[in-house]
Amino acid sequence: MADSATHVELRGISKRFGTTQAVDEASLAIKRGSIHGLVGENGAGKSTIGKIISGVYSADSGSMLVNGRPESFRSPRQAFGVGITTIAQELSLLKDRSVADNVFCGVEATRFGFISRRETHRRFAELTADTGIRLNSEPTVGSLSVAEQQLVEILRAAARGAEFVIMDEPSARLSGTERDQLHRLLREMRGRGATVLLISHFLQEVLDLSDAVTVMRDGRIVRTAQARDETADSLIEAMIGRQLASNYPPKALRTPSGESEQDPIPALRVRGLRWPGLGAEHGLDLDVHSGEIVGIAGLVGAGRTEFVRAVYGADPRVEGEIQIAGDPLIRRSRPMLGGGLWRNRPNPTHAIRHGLGLIPESRRDQGLLPDRSLRENVSLPHLKRTTRAGIVARRVERILVVAAVAGAEVRGGGLETPIHLLSGGNQQKSLFARWMVPGLEVLIADEPTRGVDVGSKRSIYELITSAASRGLAVLIVSSELEELIGICHRIVVMRAGQFVAEFTHPDLDEAQILRQAFGGEPTLSFSDRTAGSK
Amino acid sequence: MNAKPFATLARYGIVWVTLALFLALAFTTDGFLTGPNLRNVLDQQATLLIAASVATLTMIAGGFDVSISAVAVAAPLVALRIENATGSVVLAILAGCVFGLLVGVVNGSVVSFAKINSFITTLATSFIVFGIGFLVSDRSIMRPESEEYRNIARTRVAELTTATWISLGVVAIAWITLSATRFGRHVYATGGNLEAAKLAGVRTGRIIVLAFALSGLAAGLAGVVASSRAISATPSDDFSFVFGVIAAIVVGGTSIAGGTGAVWRTLLGALFIAFMVNGFNLHQIDPIWQRIIQGVVILVAVAADAWSRNRRT
């Protein structure tokens, strides 16, 4: 069965975690020198497969052959011994050490036990020449962008002579150009004879890059086929086991032309917003009306997250005015002695009280209390409403949470289930549930579907659309342009800390938006345009 | 086979272990299951319980307060200075508690606004507070003037000492505060994920200040109760009290990483250690061995916490 071209082969691999069968009798052959895509919804077992191959987990049953030899790893170190390495979703680098230190961590060039700087430099130069990765060896890894950090990880794998690289969602946190760069790199790695197992939610990426694609569902392998014989639709069908009419719910119609007459006061009005570190001269302006879904497109680093965090008061702002339904969130900042530090410092508590909600970029780092229950995670921002004389009224809290959880369709656990036990998609939905409460005027969602499976994505889109149709104003930041085009009424493009263009449904053209995001040609800035229209 | 019953078993591990130890001692050791012995155990644990039940909040909020020792040493010296000067026991108690509260506010403010690691902060303030203790007492042992001062801890009410009653009261207040109030929820949120708590509208700075303030207050009260039991207070720079406090919290199963834990856990942790020591004493086991075994028990508790954490990710 396994010819010499097979690099890694799994035979009937099963793995169980508690009550869940994460991987069920999976068999898979990965050819040497190929890019092999692995797709499936969250919880389908893709990452588990990756972790079994790389020695993080050991399989309960079944066998694995590497280069035709049976292997069973008990640690990543053992897998490493035969050239298998992982570049994980969450990067694991030493942030305070230099690029070179990270690349050679554990395989340092030494002379008599001392690090040889000259040898390190020589090897680093050799590596960068070999891989075509242009990276300076000196800066600390913490000072690099996420994309650059990923390159460090790839260099690290190369430094150890890895021939089989497992990439788990490598592009989830990258912007367009960075993604292209990564793709080029992966192809080059393949060209040099390395094998890549590519685990990704980005179907187009998988189809473009891979030679073969394996689809998983509920821990089982649905099929493995040549990438050229698959389409995004065929993959989705196989992943969810049913046909999907469309990825996006129909857009509730809005007439942007009549805005000034029928809806004079926007739900969210931002004027002249500046935050520390914003290089641009102008402050930023943006209006989001009730019932409207507005997207902010742009490259990572364009300032999209900084903008929404400044609006929400998560980070300090230099100046600017924010109004929620005409009600100023905070006065224009004015230097005041002593008291200024306290009184004018914006904070999320303030924003929440005015009916503003934020779903942050990273649910793990900024969103959830992993050990606490679904109930506590959802009610956290609203405890004031459920508290009588300092004591949380459980009954009132329960009513609030039950409605919110039902509204966001969170499944996979009861109200008392610790939230870390829910799937990624349901964790994300529980962050939506947090804001499915009466009185919310504006919802800001930063990367609302990051690391979420196809099925959950669709229900998050439906959630956003139906919330907007009930009158909520929604502001979305996303690196997935397709998703913005799919659900937004209006898209503003951000580049280098400024809004540079605005597109309104139905004229949401992917190519034009991208051109603006990358800064192809000079255009009116969005703030100029609004100023001019007055 | 199924992970669920095991998880439940592990989650309430401290309950089973304390119960088992209690039963084992009750059946094997003469003199353990007697009123006087158990009352004595409770009385001896009173000061530790007062400090530890509130320090549990601080630990859950993500803080580590080692200044408990210094406050427990210096607060009764402040209290006795006031008592010696005014003759008022009430003022004395108040002074001891307010002193602890102030130290706590300083600790919390430095931790939350200067963003300095709480262990280092409270280690530094510990030295300052120990120093204040020496200053206030003129480097000598202090005794109350009135007979009344000893009554703070030593009055018997319904068979139990007032020290025991005070400790049970503090445990109850801490328990309710943590499990049923909004402040308690915010404590869990702050320690569980600081950034997420902020974005959910929790004023994490205030929560941290308040948590340290309460822990200082409780340490002050614990010191006053201890001095009433001893009918004296001595300046020193002895850190050992806080180690007992942390041991009780950790053995109970509250995570030193913050975000999880409970006051009832600390209560059981303290009782477990107390029963163990009591059993050793009744069996006349060499105190040197007692220390070694206690150390092993704490290691096992922390290892169990780390192990259950690693399993879930």
Coordinates of C-alpha atoms in Angstrom, one line a residue, chain A residues 18-19 309 312 314 342 347-349 352 360 364-369 371-372 375 379-381 383-384 387 390-392 394 397 420, chain B residues 1-3 113 176 179-183 185-186 188-189 192-193 195-203 258-261 309 312-313:
Chain A
G18 CA -13.1 11.9 28.1
T19 CA -16.5 11.4 26.5
R309 CA -10.5 49.9 21.1
Y312 CA -14.8 51.5 23.4
A314 CA -10.3 50.0 26.1
W342 CA -9.3 59.9 36.8
N347 CA -13.1 53.1 30.2
P348 CA -15.2 50.3 29.0
T349 CA -17.5 50.5 32.1
I352 CA -21.2 49.6 28.4
P360 CA -12.5 41.6 21.2
R364 CA -8.9 33.5 24.7
D365 CA -6.8 36.5 25.7
Q366 CA -9.3 39.2 25.9
G367 CA -12.8 37.7 26.0
L368 CA -13.4 34.8 28.2
L369 CA -12.8 33.7 31.8
D371 CA -12.5 28.5 34.3
R372 CA -15.9 30.2 34.9
R375 CA -23.6 32.0 33.0
S379 CA -23.6 38.1 32.7
L380 CA -20.2 39.7 33.7
P381 CA -20.8 43.1 32.0
L383 CA -24.0 42.4 36.9
K384 CA -25.1 45.9 37.9
T387 CA -27.5 43.2 41.8
G390 CA -24.4 44.3 46.4
I391 CA -25.7 40.7 46.2
V392 CA -26.2 39.2 42.8
R394 CA -29.3 34.7 40.8
E397 CA -29.2 36.9 36.4
H420 CA -13.4 26.2 28.3
Chain B
M1 CA -13.7 5.2 31.7
N2 CA -16.0 8.2 31.9
A3 CA -14.1 11.3 32.8
F113 CA -1.4 51.5 39.4
I176 CA -20.7 35.3 51.0
S179 CA -19.8 33.8 46.1
A180 CA -22.8 36.0 46.1
T181 CA -21.8 39.6 45.5
R182 CA -21.0 41.6 42.4
F183 CA -17.6 42.4 43.9
R185 CA -17.7 38.1 40.6
H186 CA -15.4 40.9 39.7
Y188 CA -13.0 36.0 39.9
A189 CA -13.0 37.9 36.6
G192 CA -9.2 34.8 35.7
N193 CA -8.4 37.1 32.8
E195 CA -7.9 42.0 30.0
A196 CA -11.2 40.3 29.5
A197 CA -12.5 41.6 32.8
K198 CA -11.5 45.2 31.8
L199 CA -13.2 44.8 28.4
A200 CA -16.3 43.5 30.2
G201 CA -16.5 46.7 32.2
V202 CA -14.9 45.5 35.4
R203 CA -12.8 48.3 37.1
G258 CA -5.8 33.3 40.3
G259 CA -9.3 33.1 38.9
T260 CA -10.5 30.0 40.7
G261 CA -11.0 28.9 44.2
R309 CA -4.7 22.6 34.7
R312 CA -7.6 20.7 30.2
T313 CA -5.6 22.4 27.6

